[in-house]
mmCIF file of C-alpha atoms and ligand atoms in Angstrom:
data_model
loop_
_atom_site.group_PDB
_atom_site.id
_atom_site.type_symbol
_atom_site.label_atom_id
_atom_site.label_comp_id
_atom_site.label_asym_id
_atom_site.label_seq_id
_atom_site.Cartn_x
_atom_site.Cartn_y
_atom_site.Cartn_z
ATOM 1 C CA MET A 200 125.407 112.244 61.999
ATOM 2 C CA LYS A 201 123.283 111.920 65.020
ATOM 3 C CA THR A 202 123.317 109.181 67.543
ATOM 4 C CA VAL A 203 120.266 107.725 68.606
ATOM 5 C CA LEU A 204 120.113 105.257 71.500
ATOM 6 C CA SER A 205 117.268 103.763 73.397
ATOM 7 C CA GLY A 206 116.273 100.401 75.344
ATOM 8 C CA LEU A 207 113.540 98.131 76.447
ATOM 9 C CA LYS A 208 113.461 95.907 80.132
ATOM 10 C CA PRO A 209 113.157 92.759 78.891
ATOM 11 C CA THR A 210 110.729 92.111 82.322
ATOM 12 C CA GLY A 211 106.844 91.183 81.299
ATOM 13 C CA GLU A 212 105.427 91.186 77.872
ATOM 14 C CA MET A 213 105.500 94.110 75.768
ATOM 15 C CA THR A 214 102.484 95.848 75.345
ATOM 16 C CA ILE A 215 100.794 98.176 72.586
ATOM 17 C CA GLY A 216 101.816 100.600 74.878
ATOM 18 C CA ASN A 217 105.576 99.912 74.558
ATOM 19 C CA TYR A 218 104.781 99.395 70.794
ATOM 20 C CA LEU A 219 103.384 102.872 70.299
ATOM 21 C CA GLY A 220 105.469 104.917 72.749
ATOM 22 C CA ALA A 221 108.983 103.670 71.965
ATOM 23 C CA MET A 222 109.423 100.533 69.029
ATOM 24 C CA LYS A 223 107.428 101.603 66.526
ATOM 25 C CA HIS A 224 110.008 105.038 66.161
ATOM 26 C CA TRP A 225 113.039 103.238 66.219
ATOM 27 C CA PRO A 226 113.624 102.511 62.661
ATOM 28 C CA LEU A 227 112.499 105.241 61.491
ATOM 29 C CA ASN A 228 116.180 107.084 59.435
ATOM 30 C CA GLN A 229 118.115 104.215 60.824
ATOM 31 C CA GLY A 230 120.385 104.794 58.060
ATOM 32 C CA ASP A 231 120.468 108.095 58.339
ATOM 33 C CA ASN A 232 121.361 108.159 61.912
ATOM 34 C CA ARG A 233 123.816 106.389 63.851
ATOM 35 C CA SER A 234 121.304 104.352 65.780
ATOM 36 C CA ILE A 235 121.678 101.792 69.008
ATOM 37 C CA PHE A 236 118.980 99.826 70.461
ATOM 38 C CA PHE A 237 120.031 97.615 73.329
ATOM 39 C CA VAL A 238 118.247 95.128 75.951
ATOM 40 C CA PRO A 239 118.768 97.043 79.424
ATOM 41 C CA ASN A 240 118.466 93.400 80.945
ATOM 42 C CA THR A 241 120.255 94.404 84.351
ATOM 43 C CA HIS A 242 117.873 96.896 84.421
ATOM 44 C CA ALA A 243 115.953 94.448 84.789
ATOM 45 C CA LEU A 244 117.737 92.985 88.613
ATOM 46 C CA THR A 245 116.026 95.821 90.786
ATOM 47 C CA ALA A 246 113.146 93.648 90.654
ATOM 48 C CA ARG A 247 112.965 89.425 91.093
ATOM 49 C CA GLN A 248 113.632 87.549 88.053
ATOM 50 C CA ASP A 249 113.314 83.825 87.365
ATOM 51 C CA PRO A 250 116.665 83.848 85.601
ATOM 52 C CA ALA A 251 115.226 81.495 82.734
ATOM 53 C CA GLU A 252 112.487 83.769 82.217
ATOM 54 C CA LEU A 253 115.396 86.420 81.993
ATOM 55 C CA LYS A 254 117.119 84.535 79.677
ATOM 56 C CA LYS A 255 113.912 83.980 77.908
ATOM 57 C CA ARG A 256 112.610 87.577 77.622
ATOM 58 C CA THR A 257 116.199 89.169 76.805
ATOM 59 C CA LEU A 258 116.080 87.208 73.347
ATOM 60 C CA ASP A 259 112.256 87.377 72.596
ATOM 61 C CA LEU A 260 113.148 91.425 72.548
ATOM 62 C CA VAL A 261 115.700 90.735 70.486
ATOM 63 C CA ALA A 262 113.594 89.295 68.239
ATOM 64 C CA TRP A 263 110.870 91.971 68.886
ATOM 65 C CA LEU A 264 112.969 94.758 67.779
ATOM 66 C CA LEU A 265 113.452 92.934 64.886
ATOM 67 C CA ALA A 266 110.094 91.961 63.871
ATOM 68 C CA VAL A 267 109.920 95.922 64.093
ATOM 69 C CA GLY A 268 112.044 96.561 61.749
ATOM 70 C CA VAL A 269 114.806 97.463 63.624
ATOM 71 C CA ASP A 270 117.908 96.745 60.705
ATOM 72 C CA PRO A 271 121.190 94.424 62.432
ATOM 73 C CA ASP A 272 123.001 96.149 59.113
ATOM 74 C CA LYS A 273 121.487 99.595 59.866
ATOM 75 C CA SER A 274 121.441 99.843 63.299
ATOM 76 C CA ILE A 275 123.361 98.453 66.397
ATOM 77 C CA ILE A 276 121.154 95.999 68.271
ATOM 78 C CA LEU A 277 123.082 95.090 71.934
ATOM 79 C CA VAL A 278 122.434 92.918 75.047
ATOM 80 C CA GLN A 279 124.169 95.090 77.977
ATOM 81 C CA SER A 280 125.060 92.518 80.246
ATOM 82 C CA MET A 281 127.554 91.797 77.229
ATOM 83 C CA VAL A 282 129.183 95.088 77.135
ATOM 84 C CA PRO A 283 130.586 95.647 80.241
ATOM 85 C CA ALA A 284 131.768 99.532 79.875
ATOM 86 C CA HIS A 285 128.027 99.601 80.677
ATOM 87 C CA ALA A 286 128.638 99.075 84.234
ATOM 88 C CA GLU A 287 131.717 99.987 84.356
ATOM 89 C CA LEU A 288 131.086 103.972 83.687
ATOM 90 C CA PHE A 289 127.746 103.616 85.842
ATOM 91 C CA TRP A 290 130.406 102.964 89.316
ATOM 92 C CA ILE A 291 131.903 106.140 87.905
ATOM 93 C CA LEU A 292 128.643 108.481 87.302
ATOM 94 C CA ASP A 293 127.353 107.401 90.958
ATOM 95 C CA ASN A 294 129.840 109.656 92.192
ATOM 96 C CA PHE A 295 128.679 112.562 90.278
ATOM 97 C CA VAL A 296 125.338 112.049 91.159
ATOM 98 C CA THR A 297 123.232 112.839 94.334
ATOM 99 C CA MET A 298 121.196 110.937 97.107
ATOM 100 C CA GLY A 299 118.131 114.053 96.587
ATOM 101 C CA GLU A 300 118.575 114.215 92.964
ATOM 102 C CA LEU A 301 117.720 110.503 92.406
ATOM 103 C CA HIS A 302 114.814 111.015 95.539
ATOM 104 C CA ARG A 303 112.964 113.638 92.535
ATOM 105 C CA MET A 304 113.169 110.826 90.436
ATOM 106 C CA THR A 305 108.981 110.227 89.657
ATOM 107 C CA GLN A 306 109.467 106.563 89.637
ATOM 108 C CA PHE A 307 111.181 105.990 92.877
ATOM 109 C CA LYS A 308 108.636 108.686 94.886
ATOM 110 C CA ASP A 309 105.471 106.758 92.792
ATOM 111 C CA LYS A 310 107.004 103.445 94.380
ATOM 112 C CA THR A 311 107.733 105.178 98.096
ATOM 113 C CA LYS A 312 104.935 106.871 98.362
ATOM 114 C CA LYS A 313 102.665 104.171 99.869
ATOM 115 C CA THR A 314 105.871 102.445 102.007
ATOM 116 C CA SER A 315 108.876 103.574 102.688
ATOM 117 C CA SER A 316 112.315 103.670 101.400
ATOM 118 C CA GLU A 317 113.937 102.006 103.709
ATOM 119 C CA GLY A 318 113.217 98.607 102.295
ATOM 120 C CA GLN A 319 113.551 99.629 98.473
ATOM 121 C CA LEU A 320 116.784 97.562 96.905
ATOM 122 C CA VAL A 321 119.793 100.299 96.762
ATOM 123 C CA GLY A 322 119.440 99.193 92.432
ATOM 124 C CA PHE A 323 116.070 100.373 92.177
ATOM 125 C CA PHE A 324 116.526 103.537 93.819
ATOM 126 C CA ASN A 325 119.977 103.985 91.632
ATOM 127 C CA TYR A 326 119.055 102.563 87.973
ATOM 128 C CA PRO A 327 118.612 106.099 85.946
ATOM 129 C CA VAL A 328 122.411 106.345 87.134
ATOM 130 C CA LEU A 329 122.839 103.279 85.075
ATOM 131 C CA MET A 330 120.764 104.537 82.475
ATOM 132 C CA ALA A 331 123.184 107.942 82.258
ATOM 133 C CA ALA A 332 126.000 105.542 81.565
ATOM 134 C CA ASP A 333 124.058 103.543 78.620
ATOM 135 C CA ILE A 334 123.062 107.029 77.355
ATOM 136 C CA LEU A 335 126.398 108.740 77.643
ATOM 137 C CA LEU A 336 128.512 105.735 76.443
ATOM 138 C CA TYR A 337 127.723 106.604 73.200
ATOM 139 C CA ASP A 338 127.491 109.967 72.735
ATOM 140 C CA THR A 339 123.796 109.771 72.558
ATOM 141 C CA ASN A 340 121.806 113.238 70.905
ATOM 142 C CA GLU A 341 118.611 111.477 70.932
ATOM 143 C CA VAL A 342 116.626 109.430 72.755
ATOM 144 C CA PRO A 343 112.967 108.243 71.817
ATOM 145 C CA VAL A 344 111.020 106.989 74.939
ATOM 146 C CA GLY A 345 107.321 107.671 76.247
ATOM 147 C CA ASP A 346 107.032 110.111 78.483
ATOM 148 C CA ASP A 347 107.768 108.393 81.277
ATOM 149 C CA GLN A 348 111.185 108.371 80.875
ATOM 150 C CA ALA A 349 111.893 111.515 80.028
ATOM 151 C CA GLN A 350 113.046 112.754 83.541
ATOM 152 C CA HIS A 351 115.780 109.803 83.079
ATOM 153 C CA VAL A 352 116.897 111.598 80.164
ATOM 154 C CA GLU A 353 117.224 114.635 81.874
ATOM 155 C CA LEU A 354 118.695 113.421 85.007
ATOM 156 C CA ALA A 355 121.685 112.130 82.331
ATOM 157 C CA ARG A 356 121.857 115.592 80.603
ATOM 158 C CA ASN A 357 122.500 117.223 84.221
ATOM 159 C CA ILE A 358 124.964 114.806 85.064
ATOM 160 C CA ALA A 359 127.021 114.682 81.589
ATOM 161 C CA THR A 360 126.865 118.638 82.244
ATOM 162 C CA ARG A 361 128.331 117.932 85.481
ATOM 163 C CA PHE A 362 131.153 115.787 84.425
ATOM 164 C CA ASN A 363 131.761 118.385 81.731
ATOM 165 C CA ASN A 364 132.305 120.983 83.667
ATOM 166 C CA ILE A 365 134.681 119.476 86.172
ATOM 167 C CA TYR A 366 137.036 117.834 83.235
ATOM 168 C CA GLY A 367 136.021 119.220 80.143
ATOM 169 C CA GLU A 368 133.747 118.094 77.036
ATOM 170 C CA THR A 369 133.420 115.030 77.216
ATOM 171 C CA PHE A 370 130.072 113.615 77.312
ATOM 172 C CA ILE A 371 127.470 114.990 74.405
ATOM 173 C CA LEU A 372 124.335 115.926 76.208
ATOM 174 C CA PRO A 373 121.470 114.034 75.454
ATOM 175 C CA LYS A 374 117.494 114.896 75.173
ATOM 176 C CA ALA A 375 114.501 112.691 75.359
ATOM 177 C CA VAL A 376 112.342 112.394 72.102
ATOM 178 C CA VAL A 377 108.683 111.701 73.043
ATOM 179 C CA PRO A 378 106.418 110.757 70.213
ATOM 180 C CA SER A 379 103.282 113.639 70.183
ATOM 181 C CA HIS A 380 100.838 110.821 70.278
ATOM 182 C CA GLY A 381 101.012 107.214 72.109
ATOM 183 C CA ALA A 382 103.846 108.576 74.264
ATOM 184 C CA ARG A 383 101.393 107.710 77.311
ATOM 185 C CA VAL A 384 99.654 104.993 75.918
ATOM 186 C CA LYS A 385 95.960 104.321 79.311
ATOM 187 C CA ARG A 386 94.853 101.409 80.510
ATOM 188 C CA LEU A 387 91.806 99.386 78.576
ATOM 189 C CA ASP A 388 90.175 99.459 82.425
ATOM 190 C CA ASP A 389 90.983 102.333 83.849
ATOM 191 C CA PRO A 390 92.011 105.281 81.516
ATOM 192 C CA ARG A 391 93.666 107.308 84.139
ATOM 193 C CA TYR A 392 96.820 105.672 84.297
ATOM 194 C CA LYS A 393 99.704 104.187 82.614
ATOM 195 C CA MET A 394 99.459 100.616 80.517
ATOM 196 C CA SER A 395 101.551 98.304 82.043
ATOM 197 C CA LYS A 396 102.843 94.720 81.370
ATOM 198 C CA SER A 397 102.781 94.574 85.304
ATOM 199 C CA ASP A 398 99.673 95.529 85.874
ATOM 200 C CA ARG A 399 96.106 93.112 85.242
ATOM 201 C CA PRO A 400 95.892 91.383 81.758
ATOM 202 C CA ASP A 401 92.543 92.988 81.123
ATOM 203 C CA SER A 402 93.991 96.008 80.942
ATOM 204 C CA TYR A 403 96.613 95.699 78.833
ATOM 205 C CA VAL A 404 96.939 94.378 74.864
ATOM 206 C CA ALA A 405 100.475 92.467 74.620
ATOM 207 C CA LEU A 406 102.094 92.120 71.512
ATOM 208 C CA GLY A 407 101.999 87.972 71.202
ATOM 209 C CA GLU A 408 98.047 88.507 71.886
ATOM 210 C CA ASN A 409 95.741 86.387 69.833
ATOM 211 C CA ALA A 410 93.358 88.168 67.500
ATOM 212 C CA GLU A 411 90.026 87.303 69.399
ATOM 213 C CA SER A 412 91.740 87.995 73.137
ATOM 214 C CA VAL A 413 92.484 91.571 71.688
ATOM 215 C CA VAL A 414 89.395 92.130 69.374
ATOM 216 C CA LYS A 415 87.957 90.916 72.913
ATOM 217 C CA LYS A 416 89.672 93.238 75.397
ATOM 218 C CA PHE A 417 88.910 96.275 72.947
ATOM 219 C CA LYS A 418 85.175 95.379 73.112
ATOM 220 C CA ARG A 419 85.531 95.436 77.098
ATOM 221 C CA ALA A 420 87.366 98.729 77.668
ATOM 222 C CA VAL A 421 85.630 101.585 79.077
ATOM 223 C CA THR A 422 84.125 104.275 77.209
ATOM 224 C CA ASP A 423 83.005 107.770 78.452
ATOM 225 C CA SER A 424 79.630 108.671 78.732
ATOM 226 C CA ASP A 425 78.313 110.443 76.132
ATOM 227 C CA THR A 426 78.781 108.306 72.773
ATOM 228 C CA THR A 427 80.626 110.706 70.663
ATOM 229 C CA ILE A 428 83.905 109.765 69.227
ATOM 230 C CA ILE A 429 85.869 112.964 69.362
ATOM 231 C CA TYR A 430 88.976 114.204 70.861
ATOM 232 C CA ASP A 431 88.955 115.586 74.273
ATOM 233 C CA PRO A 432 91.715 113.773 76.570
ATOM 234 C CA LYS A 433 90.144 115.817 79.651
ATOM 235 C CA ASN A 434 86.788 115.361 79.553
ATOM 236 C CA LYS A 435 86.746 111.863 77.613
ATOM 237 C CA PRO A 436 90.087 109.917 78.739
ATOM 238 C CA ALA A 437 89.323 106.795 78.193
ATOM 239 C CA ILE A 438 87.711 107.532 73.642
ATOM 240 C CA ALA A 439 91.142 109.966 73.612
ATOM 241 C CA ASN A 440 92.781 106.709 75.061
ATOM 242 C CA LEU A 441 90.903 104.437 72.133
ATOM 243 C CA ILE A 442 91.327 107.013 69.405
ATOM 244 C CA GLU A 443 95.277 107.215 70.193
ATOM 245 C CA ILE A 444 95.550 103.583 69.510
ATOM 246 C CA TYR A 445 93.753 103.745 66.382
ATOM 247 C CA ALA A 446 95.876 106.558 65.015
ATOM 248 C CA GLY A 447 98.785 104.920 66.029
ATOM 249 C CA PHE A 448 98.291 101.726 63.953
ATOM 250 C CA ALA A 449 96.502 103.022 61.309
ATOM 251 C CA ASP A 450 99.110 105.925 61.273
ATOM 252 C CA VAL A 451 96.925 108.691 60.309
ATOM 253 C CA ASP A 452 96.348 110.952 62.704
ATOM 254 C CA ILE A 453 93.571 111.774 65.303
ATOM 255 C CA ALA A 454 91.429 114.249 63.260
ATOM 256 C CA LYS A 455 91.343 111.294 60.588
ATOM 257 C CA VAL A 456 89.882 108.902 63.321
ATOM 258 C CA GLU A 457 87.944 111.983 64.518
ATOM 259 C CA LYS A 458 85.957 112.051 60.899
ATOM 260 C CA ILE A 459 85.974 107.996 60.102
ATOM 261 C CA PHE A 460 84.088 107.545 62.964
ATOM 262 C CA ALA A 461 81.820 110.321 62.993
ATOM 263 C CA ALA A 462 78.649 108.981 62.601
ATOM 264 C CA LYS A 463 79.291 105.522 64.683
ATOM 265 C CA GLY A 464 78.664 104.209 68.077
ATOM 266 C CA TYR A 465 81.235 103.263 70.318
ATOM 267 C CA GLY A 466 80.308 99.733 69.535
ATOM 268 C CA GLU A 467 81.272 100.084 65.384
ATOM 269 C CA PHE A 468 83.903 101.750 66.851
ATOM 270 C CA LYS A 469 85.818 99.372 69.286
ATOM 271 C CA GLN A 470 85.089 96.587 67.049
ATOM 272 C CA ALA A 471 87.344 98.324 64.412
ATOM 273 C CA LEU A 472 89.738 99.191 66.179
ATOM 274 C CA GLY A 473 90.293 95.386 67.729
ATOM 275 C CA GLU A 474 90.058 94.223 64.181
ATOM 276 C CA LEU A 475 93.047 96.840 63.020
ATOM 277 C CA VAL A 476 95.181 95.952 65.860
ATOM 278 C CA ALA A 477 94.748 92.091 66.319
ATOM 279 C CA GLN A 478 95.431 92.245 62.234
ATOM 280 C CA LYS A 479 98.445 94.911 62.673
ATOM 281 C CA LEU A 480 99.633 92.417 65.666
ATOM 282 C CA ALA A 481 99.339 89.091 63.395
ATOM 283 C CA THR A 482 102.006 91.056 61.089
ATOM 284 C CA LEU A 483 104.222 91.347 63.775
ATOM 285 C CA GLN A 484 104.072 88.414 65.446
ATOM 286 C CA LEU A 485 104.873 86.279 62.154
ATOM 287 C CA GLU A 486 108.148 88.325 61.577
ATOM 288 C CA PHE A 487 109.195 88.124 65.418
ATOM 289 C CA GLU A 488 108.370 84.061 64.716
ATOM 290 C CA LYS A 489 110.858 84.019 62.447
ATOM 291 C CA TYR A 490 113.631 85.832 64.371
ATOM 292 C CA ARG A 491 112.379 83.902 67.489
ATOM 293 C CA SER A 492 112.998 80.255 66.128
ATOM 294 C CA ASN A 493 116.221 80.314 65.312
ATOM 295 C CA GLU A 494 118.459 80.926 67.809
ATOM 296 C CA GLU A 495 121.380 80.743 66.270
ATOM 297 C CA LYS A 496 120.988 83.549 64.004
ATOM 298 C CA LEU A 497 119.716 85.317 66.386
ATOM 299 C CA MET A 498 122.843 85.681 68.782
ATOM 300 C CA SER A 499 124.651 86.161 65.996
ATOM 301 C CA ILE A 500 122.696 89.256 65.427
ATOM 302 C CA ILE A 501 123.875 90.350 69.099
ATOM 303 C CA GLU A 502 127.306 89.405 68.206
ATOM 304 C CA GLN A 503 127.847 91.711 65.756
ATOM 305 C CA GLY A 504 126.190 94.394 67.420
ATOM 306 C CA ASN A 505 127.432 94.003 70.781
ATOM 307 C CA THR A 506 130.895 94.068 69.277
ATOM 308 C CA ARG A 507 130.327 97.587 67.173
ATOM 309 C CA ALA A 508 128.976 98.513 70.751
ATOM 310 C CA SER A 509 132.249 97.296 72.822
ATOM 311 C CA GLN A 510 134.343 99.719 70.239
ATOM 312 C CA ILE A 511 132.023 102.463 70.726
ATOM 313 C CA ALA A 512 132.328 102.320 74.490
ATOM 314 C CA ASN A 513 135.065 100.908 75.360
ATOM 315 C CA LYS A 514 136.846 103.683 73.830
ATOM 316 C CA LYS A 515 134.813 106.551 75.657
ATOM 317 C CA LEU A 516 135.180 104.486 78.705
ATOM 318 C CA ALA A 517 139.487 104.596 78.758
ATOM 319 C CA GLU A 518 138.816 108.684 77.737
ATOM 320 C CA VAL A 519 136.705 109.008 80.775
ATOM 321 C CA LYS A 520 139.090 106.675 83.280
ATOM 322 C CA ILE A 521 142.090 108.919 82.298
ATOM 323 C CA LYS A 522 140.813 112.273 82.930
ATOM 324 C CA VAL A 523 139.464 110.749 86.658
ATOM 325 C CA GLY A 524 142.692 109.355 87.238
ATOM 326 C CA LEU A 525 142.040 105.785 86.971
ATOM 327 C CA LEU A 526 144.474 103.324 85.681
HETATM 328 P P1 LIG B 74 106.400 99.085 81.494
HETATM 329 O O1 LIG B 74 105.732 100.101 81.664
HETATM 330 O O2 LIG B 74 105.631 98.612 80.380
HETATM 331 O O3 LIG B 74 106.574 98.045 82.171
HETATM 332 P P2 LIG B 74 109.544 99.501 80.616
HETATM 333 O O4 LIG B 74 109.303 101.118 81.770
HETATM 334 O O5 LIG B 74 109.923 99.068 80.383
HETATM 335 O O6 LIG B 74 107.246 99.756 80.290
HETATM 336 O O7 LIG B 74 108.974 101.114 79.060
HETATM 337 C C1 LIG B 74 109.853 100.486 77.592
HETATM 338 C C2 LIG B 74 109.602 101.519 77.566
HETATM 339 O O8 LIG B 74 107.996 101.999 76.628
HETATM 340 C C3 LIG B 74 109.875 103.206 77.882
HETATM 341 O O9 LIG B 74 110.410 104.448 76.616
HETATM 342 C C4 LIG B 74 108.560 103.999 77.851
HETATM 343 O O10 LIG B 74 108.511 105.551 78.110
HETATM 344 C C5 LIG B 74 107.375 102.897 77.015
HETATM 345 N N1 LIG B 74 106.323 102.764 77.716
HETATM 346 C C6 LIG B 74 106.103 102.315 78.678
HETATM 347 N N2 LIG B 74 104.462 102.143 78.786
HETATM 348 C C7 LIG B 74 103.908 103.048 78.042
HETATM 349 C C8 LIG B 74 102.685 103.504 78.022
HETATM 350 N N3 LIG B 74 101.798 102.696 78.027
HETATM 351 N N4 LIG B 74 102.420 104.472 76.707
HETATM 352 C C9 LIG B 74 103.126 104.822 75.544
HETATM 353 N N5 LIG B 74 104.850 104.394 75.882
HETATM 354 C C10 LIG B 74 105.133 103.248 76.757
HETATM 355 N N1 LIG B 75 114.871 102.845 82.013
HETATM 356 C C1 LIG B 75 114.066 102.634 80.980
HETATM 357 C C2 LIG B 75 112.656 101.851 80.976
HETATM 358 O O1 LIG B 75 112.296 101.633 82.090
HETATM 359 C C3 LIG B 75 115.188 101.645 80.035
HETATM 360 C C4 LIG B 75 116.454 102.548 79.457
HETATM 361 C C5 LIG B 75 117.399 101.236 79.517
HETATM 362 C C6 LIG B 75 116.241 102.444 78.592
HETATM 363 N N2 LIG B 75 118.287 102.383 79.430
HETATM 364 C C7 LIG B 75 117.859 103.251 78.554
HETATM 365 C C8 LIG B 75 115.449 103.476 77.529
HETATM 366 C C9 LIG B 75 119.177 104.163 78.190
HETATM 367 C C10 LIG B 75 115.932 104.884 76.696
HETATM 368 C C11 LIG B 75 118.065 104.656 77.348
HETATM 369 O O2 LIG B 75 112.058 101.839 79.956
#
């Protein structure tokens, strides 16, 4: 049985990018795999957080996971800060990675392009190693993520290989699984960039957004210069992005979307897309409310997941400690 693991940081509102690139795929094959989904809340500390907000968003995220179909009886749902083995393995692995490797991480490079790295927090520099600990603790085979995270999974693999070479077979080598479409949903106002919850509200659609606002945002989404609805990411990046979003929410392939809208104009396409997304989100929001409104139940689901996760994680951590000579 293979182990599938992934996590979503509780920073900002979840967007349709997070959904199409990551969450949507997580409930698939839950029963056949050992599936572990978690909220990496200690990762959120790499940027200043309002404590009450961080706590709220952590619970929100667990409710979203349940809403998209992650089943707590088939999958393990955990909150990272409540399973201390993550932090402990992180420190050990920190000694199996070099400054050079971390400097090569795209996310860090992008952030330090404009400002010097001097002012960056060590946690931000270092967090791919915590992510490696998250993954390696559970003998993870596959990590379903959007393509921006693939490099971090590759780093986890390199750290695992290095450790195994020194101490013998300890960690399974993980690989990233990136969806063929929706792996990088672009901003609605500028398709050159990835949609992100940390940008201005016009650029993204949040999972919790109401129908009117969703339809309006798609209506305003930028398009390309000609008028045909064909998938050509290179020459028509705006329409290609909208086609991918449609395909993701309608669960059809790209060719089907082109066919449906072959004789239609941009206006009609964007209206249909807005309505489709609004309708799907409304269903998800109802599910979300169901779980979010009962905090006691939510906490008991988290406790159940943490207990199961700790059993696996503590065993791996104990093995690692013995191997490196820690009492
Ligand atoms: P954000 O950039 O919105 O802060 P995160 O870095 O927390 O998102 O990413 C959480 C997960 O969602 C990761 O698996 C990431 O690859 C995926 N993801 C984030 N943004 C997008 C996007 N625009 N398109 C596809 N997947 C995305
Ligand atoms: N770093 C990921 C992000 O920013 C979140 C994350 C933390 C994660 N640990 C993970 C994803 C382990 C997959 C596996 O989105």
